[in-house]
Coordinates of C-alpha atoms in Angstrom, one line a residue:
M1 CA 0.0 0.0 0.0
A2 CA 1.3 3.5 -0.9
R3 CA 1.7 5.8 2.1
S4 CA 0.7 9.4 1.0
Y5 CA -2.0 11.5 2.7
A6 CA -4.4 10.6 -0.1
D7 CA -3.7 7.0 0.5
A8 CA -4.4 7.5 4.3
V9 CA -7.7 9.2 3.6
A10 CA -8.8 6.5 1.1
A11 CA -7.9 3.8 3.7
L12 CA -9.7 5.7 6.5
N13 CA -12.8 5.9 4.4
T14 CA -13.1 2.2 4.2
L15 CA -13.7 2.2 8.0
Q16 CA -16.9 4.3 7.7
S17 CA -20.1 2.5 8.6
N18 CA -22.2 2.1 5.5
F19 CA -25.7 3.5 5.3
A20 CA -27.4 0.1 5.7
A21 CA -25.7 -0.5 9.0
V22 CA -26.4 3.0 10.3
D23 CA -30.0 2.9 9.1
A24 CA -30.5 -0.5 10.8
V25 CA -29.4 1.0 14.2
R26 CA -31.8 4.0 13.7
K27 CA -34.8 1.8 12.8
S28 CA -34.2 -0.7 15.6
G29 CA -34.1 2.0 18.2
G30 CA -30.7 0.7 19.2
K31 CA -28.9 2.3 22.1
M32 CA -25.2 3.0 22.6
N33 CA -23.0 -0.1 22.7
K34 CA -22.4 -0.8 26.4
D35 CA -19.3 -2.8 25.6
S36 CA -17.8 0.1 23.7
I37 CA -15.3 1.1 26.4
P38 CA -13.9 -2.4 27.0
E39 CA -13.7 -2.8 23.2
M40 CA -11.9 0.5 22.9
I41 CA -9.5 -0.5 25.6
E42 CA -8.7 -3.6 23.7
W43 CA -8.0 -1.6 20.6
C44 CA -5.6 0.5 22.6
R45 CA -3.8 -2.5 23.8
R46 CA -3.5 -3.7 20.2
I47 CA -1.5 -0.6 19.3
G48 CA 0.7 -0.8 22.5
Y49 CA -1.0 1.4 25.0
E50 CA -3.0 1.2 28.3
P51 CA -5.4 4.0 28.9
S52 CA -3.3 5.1 31.9
D53 CA -0.5 5.9 29.4
F54 CA -2.4 8.9 28.3
N55 CA -2.5 10.5 31.8
D56 CA 0.7 12.5 31.1
L57 CA -1.1 14.2 28.2
N58 CA -3.0 16.2 30.8
L59 CA -6.3 15.8 29.1
I60 CA -9.3 18.1 29.2
H61 CA -12.5 16.2 28.3
I62 CA -15.5 18.0 26.8
A63 CA -19.0 16.6 26.2
G64 CA -22.3 18.3 25.2
T65 CA -24.8 18.8 22.4
K66 CA -24.1 22.4 21.3
G67 CA -20.8 24.4 21.5
K68 CA -18.4 21.5 22.1
G69 CA -16.2 22.5 19.3
S70 CA -16.3 26.2 20.0
T71 CA -15.7 25.7 23.7
S72 CA -12.7 23.4 22.9
A73 CA -11.4 26.0 20.5
F74 CA -11.6 28.7 23.1
I75 CA -9.7 26.6 25.6
S76 CA -7.0 25.7 23.1
S77 CA -6.7 29.3 22.0
I78 CA -6.3 30.5 25.6
L79 CA -3.7 27.8 26.3
G80 CA -1.9 28.8 23.1
Q81 CA -1.1 32.2 24.7
Y82 CA 1.0 30.3 27.3
L83 CA 3.2 28.5 24.8
P84 CA 6.9 29.5 24.5
S85 CA 7.2 32.6 22.3
A86 CA 9.0 35.9 22.1
D87 CA 6.1 37.5 24.0
Q88 CA 5.7 34.7 26.5
K89 CA 8.7 34.7 28.8
A90 CA 7.1 32.4 31.3
P91 CA 5.4 29.6 29.3
L92 CA 3.1 27.2 31.2
V93 CA 2.7 24.6 28.5
E94 CA 5.0 23.3 25.8
K95 CA 2.7 21.7 23.2
I96 CA -1.2 21.7 23.0
G97 CA -3.3 19.0 21.3
L98 CA -6.9 19.5 20.2
F99 CA -9.1 16.6 19.0
T100 CA -12.5 17.5 17.6
S101 CA -15.1 16.3 15.1
P102 CA -16.4 16.4 12.5
H103 CA -14.0 18.1 10.2
L104 CA -14.9 20.8 7.6
R105 CA -12.6 20.4 4.6
F106 CA -9.8 18.1 5.7
V107 CA -9.9 15.1 8.0
R108 CA -6.5 16.2 9.5
E109 CA -8.4 19.2 11.0
R110 CA -9.6 16.8 13.7
I111 CA -6.1 16.3 15.1
Q112 CA -4.5 19.6 15.8
I113 CA -1.2 20.6 17.6
N114 CA -0.8 24.2 18.8
N115 CA -4.0 25.2 17.0
E116 CA -2.9 24.0 13.6
P117 CA -4.1 20.8 11.8
L118 CA -1.6 18.1 11.3
S119 CA 0.3 18.4 8.1
E120 CA -0.4 15.9 5.4
V121 CA 3.0 14.3 6.0
A122 CA 2.4 14.0 9.7
F123 CA -1.2 12.7 9.3
A124 CA 0.0 10.0 6.9
K125 CA 2.9 9.0 9.1
Y126 CA 0.8 8.5 12.3
F127 CA -2.1 7.0 10.4
F128 CA 0.0 4.2 9.0
E129 CA 1.8 3.6 12.3
I130 CA -1.6 2.8 13.8
W131 CA -2.7 0.8 10.7
D132 CA 0.5 -1.3 10.8
R133 CA 0.3 -1.9 14.5
L134 CA -3.3 -3.2 14.2
E135 CA -2.4 -5.5 11.4
E136 CA 0.6 -6.8 13.2
A137 CA -1.5 -7.4 16.3
A138 CA -4.0 -9.4 14.3
R139 CA -1.3 -11.3 12.6
S140 CA 0.3 -12.3 15.9
K141 CA -3.1 -13.7 17.0
G142 CA -3.5 -15.7 13.8
Q143 CA -6.4 -13.4 12.7
P144 CA -7.0 -11.9 9.3
T145 CA -5.5 -8.4 8.6
D146 CA -8.5 -7.2 6.6
L147 CA -10.9 -4.5 7.9
T148 CA -12.0 -6.7 10.8
A149 CA -8.5 -5.9 12.2
K150 CA -9.4 -2.2 12.5
P151 CA -11.9 -0.3 14.5
A152 CA -14.6 2.0 12.9
Y153 CA -13.7 5.4 11.5
F154 CA -14.1 7.5 14.7
R155 CA -12.5 5.0 17.0
F156 CA -9.5 4.8 14.6
L157 CA -9.1 8.6 14.7
T158 CA -9.4 8.6 18.5
L159 CA -6.6 6.1 18.8
M160 CA -4.6 8.0 16.2
A161 CA -5.1 11.3 18.2
F162 CA -3.8 9.8 21.4
H163 CA -0.9 8.1 19.6
T164 CA 0.0 11.4 17.8
Y165 CA 0.0 13.4 21.0
K166 CA 2.2 10.8 22.7
R167 CA 4.7 10.8 19.9
E168 CA 4.7 14.6 19.6
G169 CA 5.3 15.3 23.3
V170 CA 2.0 17.1 23.9
D171 CA 1.6 18.2 27.5
S172 CA -2.0 19.5 27.4
A173 CA -4.8 18.3 25.2
I174 CA -8.5 19.0 24.7
I175 CA -10.5 16.0 23.8
E176 CA -14.0 16.5 22.4
C177 CA -16.5 13.6 22.7
G178 CA -18.0 12.3 19.5
V179 CA -21.5 11.2 20.6
G180 CA -22.7 11.1 24.2
G181 CA -20.1 10.6 26.8
E182 CA -20.6 7.4 28.9
Y183 CA -20.0 5.1 26.0
D184 CA -18.1 7.4 23.7
S185 CA -14.8 6.2 22.2
T186 CA -12.9 9.0 23.9
N187 CA -14.1 7.9 27.4
I188 CA -11.2 5.6 28.0
I189 CA -9.6 8.7 29.6
I190 CA -8.9 7.7 33.2
K191 CA -7.6 10.9 34.8
P192 CA -8.4 14.1 33.1
T193 CA -7.4 17.4 34.7
V194 CA -11.0 18.7 34.3
T195 CA -14.2 17.9 32.5
G196 CA -16.7 20.2 30.9
I197 CA -20.3 19.8 29.6
T198 CA -21.6 22.4 27.1
S199 CA -25.2 23.3 26.4
L200 CA -27.5 20.2 26.1
G201 CA -30.2 19.7 23.5
I202 CA -32.1 16.9 21.8
D203 CA -29.9 15.1 19.3
H204 CA -28.8 11.6 18.4
T205 CA -32.0 10.3 20.0
A206 CA -31.7 6.8 18.6
L207 CA -28.5 6.4 20.7
L208 CA -28.9 8.7 23.7
G209 CA -32.7 8.9 24.3
N210 CA -35.5 11.3 23.6
T211 CA -35.4 13.4 26.8
I212 CA -33.0 16.0 28.1
E213 CA -32.6 14.0 31.2
E214 CA -31.5 10.8 29.3
I215 CA -29.1 12.9 27.3
A216 CA -27.7 14.6 30.4
W217 CA -27.0 11.1 31.9
H218 CA -24.9 10.1 28.9
K219 CA -22.9 13.4 28.8
A220 CA -22.2 13.1 32.5
G221 CA -20.5 9.8 31.9
I222 CA -17.2 11.7 31.3
M223 CA -17.1 12.8 35.0
K224 CA -14.4 11.2 37.1
S225 CA -13.8 10.8 40.8
G226 CA -12.0 13.7 42.3
V227 CA -11.9 15.6 39.0
S228 CA -13.6 19.0 38.9
S229 CA -16.4 19.3 36.4
Y230 CA -18.1 22.4 35.0
T231 CA -21.3 22.8 33.0
A232 CA -22.9 25.5 31.0
P233 CA -26.4 26.6 32.2
Q234 CA -28.9 23.8 31.5
P235 CA -32.6 23.2 32.2
Q236 CA -33.1 22.4 35.9
S237 CA -34.0 18.7 35.2
A238 CA -30.7 18.3 33.3
I239 CA -28.8 20.0 36.2
D240 CA -30.4 17.6 38.6
V241 CA -29.2 14.6 36.6
L242 CA -25.7 16.0 36.2
K243 CA -25.4 16.7 40.0
K244 CA -26.6 13.3 40.9
R245 CA -24.2 11.6 38.5
A246 CA -21.3 13.7 39.8
E247 CA -22.2 12.7 43.4
E248 CA -22.3 9.0 42.3
V249 CA -18.7 9.1 40.9
G250 CA -17.3 11.2 43.7
T251 CA -17.1 14.7 42.4
S252 CA -19.2 17.8 42.0
T253 CA -20.2 19.9 39.1
E254 CA -20.3 23.7 39.0
V255 CA -22.8 25.6 36.8
V256 CA -20.8 28.4 35.0
S257 CA -22.8 31.6 34.4
R258 CA -21.8 34.3 31.9
H259 CA -18.4 35.9 32.9
S260 CA -18.8 39.6 33.6
A261 CA -15.5 40.5 31.9
L262 CA -16.9 39.4 28.5
S263 CA -18.8 42.7 28.2
T264 CA -15.5 44.3 27.3
V265 CA -14.0 41.4 25.3
K266 CA -14.5 41.1 21.5
L267 CA -14.8 37.3 21.1
G268 CA -13.1 35.8 18.0
L269 CA -16.3 33.9 17.4
A270 CA -19.3 36.0 16.5
A271 CA -22.9 35.7 18.0
D272 CA -24.0 36.5 21.5
F273 CA -24.4 32.8 22.5
Q274 CA -20.7 32.3 22.1
A275 CA -20.3 34.1 25.5
T276 CA -21.8 30.9 27.1
N277 CA -19.1 28.8 25.5
A278 CA -16.4 31.3 26.3
S279 CA -17.4 31.5 30.0
L280 CA -17.3 27.8 30.3
A281 CA -13.8 27.8 28.6
I282 CA -12.5 30.3 31.1
A283 CA -13.5 28.2 34.1
I284 CA -12.2 25.0 32.5
T285 CA -8.9 26.6 31.5
R286 CA -8.3 28.1 35.0
Q287 CA -8.9 24.7 36.6
H288 CA -6.6 23.0 34.1
L289 CA -3.7 25.4 34.7
A290 CA -4.3 25.1 38.5
K291 CA -4.0 21.3 38.2
L292 CA -0.7 21.7 36.4
G293 CA 0.5 23.8 39.3
H294 CA -0.1 27.2 37.7
P295 CA -2.9 28.9 39.5
V296 CA -3.9 32.0 37.4
S297 CA -4.7 35.3 39.1
Q298 CA -8.3 36.4 38.9
T299 CA -7.1 39.8 37.5
S300 CA -4.4 41.1 35.3
S301 CA -1.9 43.7 36.1
A302 CA -4.1 46.2 34.1
G303 CA -7.0 45.5 36.5
S304 CA -9.0 43.5 34.0
E305 CA -11.1 40.7 35.4
L306 CA -9.2 38.3 33.2
P307 CA -5.5 37.8 32.6
L308 CA -4.2 39.2 29.4
E309 CA -3.5 35.7 28.0
F310 CA -7.2 34.8 28.5
V311 CA -8.4 37.9 26.8
Q312 CA -6.0 37.4 23.8
G313 CA -7.0 33.8 23.5
L314 CA -10.7 34.6 23.5
E315 CA -10.2 37.4 20.9
Q316 CA -7.9 35.5 18.6
V317 CA -9.7 32.2 18.5
R318 CA -10.7 31.0 15.0
W319 CA -13.2 28.3 14.3
P320 CA -14.4 28.2 10.7
G321 CA -18.0 27.5 9.8
R322 CA -19.4 28.8 13.1
C323 CA -21.1 32.2 12.7
E324 CA -18.6 33.0 10.1
T325 CA -18.9 35.8 7.5
R326 CA -17.2 36.0 4.1
H327 CA -17.7 38.8 1.6
E328 CA -17.5 39.0 -2.2
Q329 CA -18.1 41.9 -4.5
D330 CA -21.9 41.8 -4.5
L331 CA -22.8 39.3 -1.9
S332 CA -22.0 38.3 1.7
W333 CA -22.0 34.7 2.9
Y334 CA -23.2 34.0 6.5
I335 CA -22.0 30.5 7.4
D336 CA -23.0 28.3 10.4
G337 CA -23.1 24.6 10.7
G338 CA -26.1 24.5 13.1
H339 CA -27.8 21.1 12.7
T340 CA -30.1 20.7 15.8
L341 CA -33.3 22.5 16.5
E342 CA -31.6 24.7 19.2
S343 CA -28.5 25.4 17.1
I344 CA -30.5 26.3 14.0
E345 CA -32.5 28.7 16.0
L346 CA -29.3 30.3 17.3
A347 CA -27.9 30.5 13.8
G348 CA -31.2 32.2 12.7
S349 CA -31.0 34.7 15.4
W350 CA -27.4 35.5 14.6
F351 CA -28.2 36.0 10.9
A352 CA -31.1 38.3 11.8
S353 CA -28.7 40.4 13.9
Q354 CA -26.5 40.9 10.8
I355 CA -29.2 42.4 8.7
P356 CA -28.9 46.2 8.6
S357 CA -31.7 48.1 10.1
S358 CA -33.6 50.9 8.4
G359 CA -35.3 53.0 11.0
N360 CA -37.3 50.5 13.1
A361 CA -37.6 47.9 10.4
K362 CA -35.1 45.6 8.8
T363 CA -34.2 46.5 5.2
K364 CA -35.7 44.3 2.5
S365 CA -32.6 43.2 0.6
T366 CA -32.1 40.1 -1.4
R367 CA -31.7 37.3 1.1
I368 CA -31.0 33.7 0.1
L369 CA -31.1 30.5 2.2
L370 CA -28.6 27.8 1.1
F371 CA -29.6 24.7 3.2
N372 CA -29.3 21.0 3.6
Q373 CA -29.6 18.3 6.3
Q374 CA -29.3 14.8 5.0
T375 CA -29.8 12.6 8.1
R376 CA -31.8 14.5 10.7
D377 CA -35.4 15.8 10.4
A378 CA -34.6 18.4 7.7
N379 CA -38.1 19.7 7.5
A380 CA -38.4 20.4 11.2
L381 CA -35.0 22.3 11.1
A382 CA -36.2 24.4 8.1
K383 CA -39.4 25.3 9.9
A384 CA -37.6 26.2 13.1
L385 CA -35.3 28.4 11.1
H386 CA -38.2 30.2 9.4
S387 CA -40.0 30.7 12.7
T388 CA -36.9 32.2 14.4
L389 CA -36.3 34.6 11.5
E390 CA -39.9 35.5 11.2
A391 CA -40.0 36.5 14.9
S392 CA -36.7 38.3 14.8
L393 CA -37.4 40.2 11.6
K394 CA -41.1 40.6 12.1
D395 CA -41.3 39.5 8.5
E396 CA -43.3 36.4 7.3
R397 CA -40.9 36.3 4.3
P398 CA -37.3 36.2 5.8
F399 CA -35.8 35.0 2.5
T400 CA -36.5 36.1 -1.1
H401 CA -34.8 33.0 -2.4
A402 CA -34.0 29.5 -1.1
V403 CA -31.8 26.8 -2.6
F404 CA -31.7 23.2 -1.3
C405 CA -28.7 21.0 -2.4
T406 CA -27.0 17.8 -1.5
N407 CA -23.7 17.7 0.3
V408 CA -21.9 16.6 -2.9
T409 CA -19.1 19.0 -3.3
F410 CA -18.6 19.5 -7.0
K411 CA -20.9 19.1 -10.1
E412 CA -18.4 17.0 -12.1
A413 CA -15.8 15.7 -9.6
G414 CA -18.3 14.8 -6.9
F415 CA -17.1 14.6 -3.3
R416 CA -13.6 15.7 -2.2
P417 CA -12.1 12.5 -0.7
D418 CA -12.0 14.0 2.8
L419 CA -15.7 14.8 2.6
I420 CA -17.0 11.4 1.4
S421 CA -19.8 10.2 3.7
M422 CA -20.9 6.6 3.4
N423 CA -23.6 6.7 6.1
T424 CA -26.2 8.4 4.0
S425 CA -28.4 6.8 1.4
A426 CA -26.7 7.1 -2.1
T427 CA -30.1 6.5 -3.7
A428 CA -31.7 9.4 -1.8
V429 CA -28.9 11.7 -2.7
E430 CA -29.0 10.8 -6.3
R431 CA -32.7 11.3 -6.5
L432 CA -32.6 14.5 -4.5
E433 CA -35.3 13.1 -2.2
V434 CA -34.5 15.3 0.8
Q435 CA -33.9 18.4 -1.3
N436 CA -37.2 18.1 -3.2
D437 CA -39.1 17.5 0.1
L438 CA -37.5 20.5 1.6
A439 CA -38.4 22.6 -1.4
E440 CA -42.1 21.6 -1.0
T441 CA -42.0 22.3 2.7
W442 CA -40.6 25.8 2.1
K443 CA -43.2 26.5 -0.5
G444 CA -45.8 25.6 2.0
I445 CA -44.3 28.0 4.6
D446 CA -43.8 30.9 2.1
A447 CA -45.2 30.5 -1.4
Q448 CA -43.5 33.8 -2.5
T449 CA -40.0 32.6 -2.0
K450 CA -38.3 31.6 -5.2
V451 CA -37.2 28.0 -4.5
E452 CA -34.5 26.0 -6.3
V453 CA -33.0 22.5 -5.9
K454 CA -29.4 21.7 -6.9
A455 CA -27.5 18.4 -7.1
S456 CA -24.2 19.8 -5.7
I457 CA -22.9 22.6 -3.5
E458 CA -21.0 24.0 -6.4
E459 CA -24.2 24.5 -8.4
A460 CA -25.9 26.1 -5.5
V461 CA -23.1 28.5 -5.0
D462 CA -23.2 29.4 -8.7
W463 CA -26.9 29.9 -8.5
C464 CA -26.6 32.3 -5.5
R465 CA -23.9 34.3 -7.3
G466 CA -26.2 34.6 -10.4
I467 CA -29.0 36.0 -8.2
A468 CA -26.6 38.4 -6.6
S469 CA -25.2 39.7 -9.9
N470 CA -28.7 40.8 -10.9
S471 CA -29.6 42.4 -7.6
A472 CA -29.2 46.2 -7.0
K473 CA -28.3 45.6 -3.3
T474 CA -25.7 43.4 -1.6
T475 CA -27.1 39.9 -1.4
M476 CA -27.0 38.1 1.9
V477 CA -26.8 34.3 1.9
L478 CA -27.3 32.2 5.0
V479 CA -25.5 28.8 4.6
T480 CA -26.7 26.4 7.3
G481 CA -28.3 23.1 8.3
S482 CA -25.3 20.8 8.3
V483 CA -21.6 20.8 9.2
H484 CA -21.0 18.6 6.1
L485 CA -22.8 21.2 4.0
V486 CA -20.6 24.0 5.4
G487 CA -17.4 22.0 4.9
G488 CA -18.2 21.4 1.3
F489 CA -19.3 25.0 0.8
L490 CA -16.0 26.2 2.2
E491 CA -14.1 23.8 -0.1
V492 CA -16.0 25.3 -3.1
L493 CA -15.2 28.8 -2.0
E494 CA -11.5 28.1 -1.2
T495 CA -10.7 26.2 -4.4
G496 CA -12.6 28.6 -6.6
K497 CA -14.4 25.8 -8.4
A498 CA -17.7 27.7 -8.6
S499 CA -17.6 30.2 -11.4

């Protein structure tokens, strides 16, 4: 087997669960695999590690429904200010790891060091080190070295992240859960420095349950005895579950309210709701540094409520695809990967806040929705988005145009290899089933909106640009509904494939 980055991505994609398997779990109402942690520990041993070997990485473990990635990015950015540099004469950390999911454009985004994705060379190197160790372990047991000798996609990347951070000498790492917490692949962590739970909502119900209390139970599974835990504000019923689970494992959890200093800090991530994630990140980072023997003063020498490094980290953080704005000559793109009912409502509120006011009313410019959601209840998300914008704008017609497309990246080339998803129905994508259904739903909500369906993101982008070129005012386009959509959209913009 060749050993390039492209070869690594191709091999990794063979580990994705196919649509039939994923659909069977959904339809059966199957819950999380209760053997997943023992299985994950066995995979660790096959590549030469015990979970306790990861303790010296000084791991921060993050679970939640909304804001996991943003909170993790805030933490990593703050810690980045304490790295050795010309400006930092007293560094508190030497190398920072950040493991998140999903990725936007490149799978190597998931495994970062010092706030930069692994290079293609490094990704390929560590990928094949794990691949080879797994095959050798199977061979030594007289077992086949085919795909049965490797774990599924996310598990493989989790193993690879821990291995990479060990090899690279990382001394602080933020690990974001994939799904849930109790049975998540990342929950082989034995002794984190601190755990955090971001805002909870209803998502992954086939695996985690249909109520906020059931979901809170799963997320609280990352709590460890004697390890401080922090949570964003939650519904009281969820708080009750979190506190009970904390008591059961021998710790406590603290609810983190909005930090007063944020009124004077310009966060690097737009939208008011990011203050919730930033506040949680502040509490978690303080505790992490304290556990490393570096208690941080509550105030800076300038009298601020936050140390300068915290302020700089909060202001300099970058997390593409989350409340992000990009401008072209005659249109502006407003990009957010919201994909749950709660997050889509937040995205809608953020977009509404970006629309210029004219007196007491919002100006009626050309506004386009570019939307997709291939696996969740797309129609419910679209309706929630319309309701949010209708209320915010006091306008029954928040968009003049709407285009619904698949997550296929390019018209001719199809998916970029990093963006291939095998857990959706290829037939449904080819027939544009979800997109046509969304178009009909939107026409029912607002018959005046000009609605279009496109087979690829590239074609949808071209269509939006065509509308903008014929508009007298700057056109505003909200791109939302799916992280996968946003990733493909950014790929189209960055490569200039759309004309």
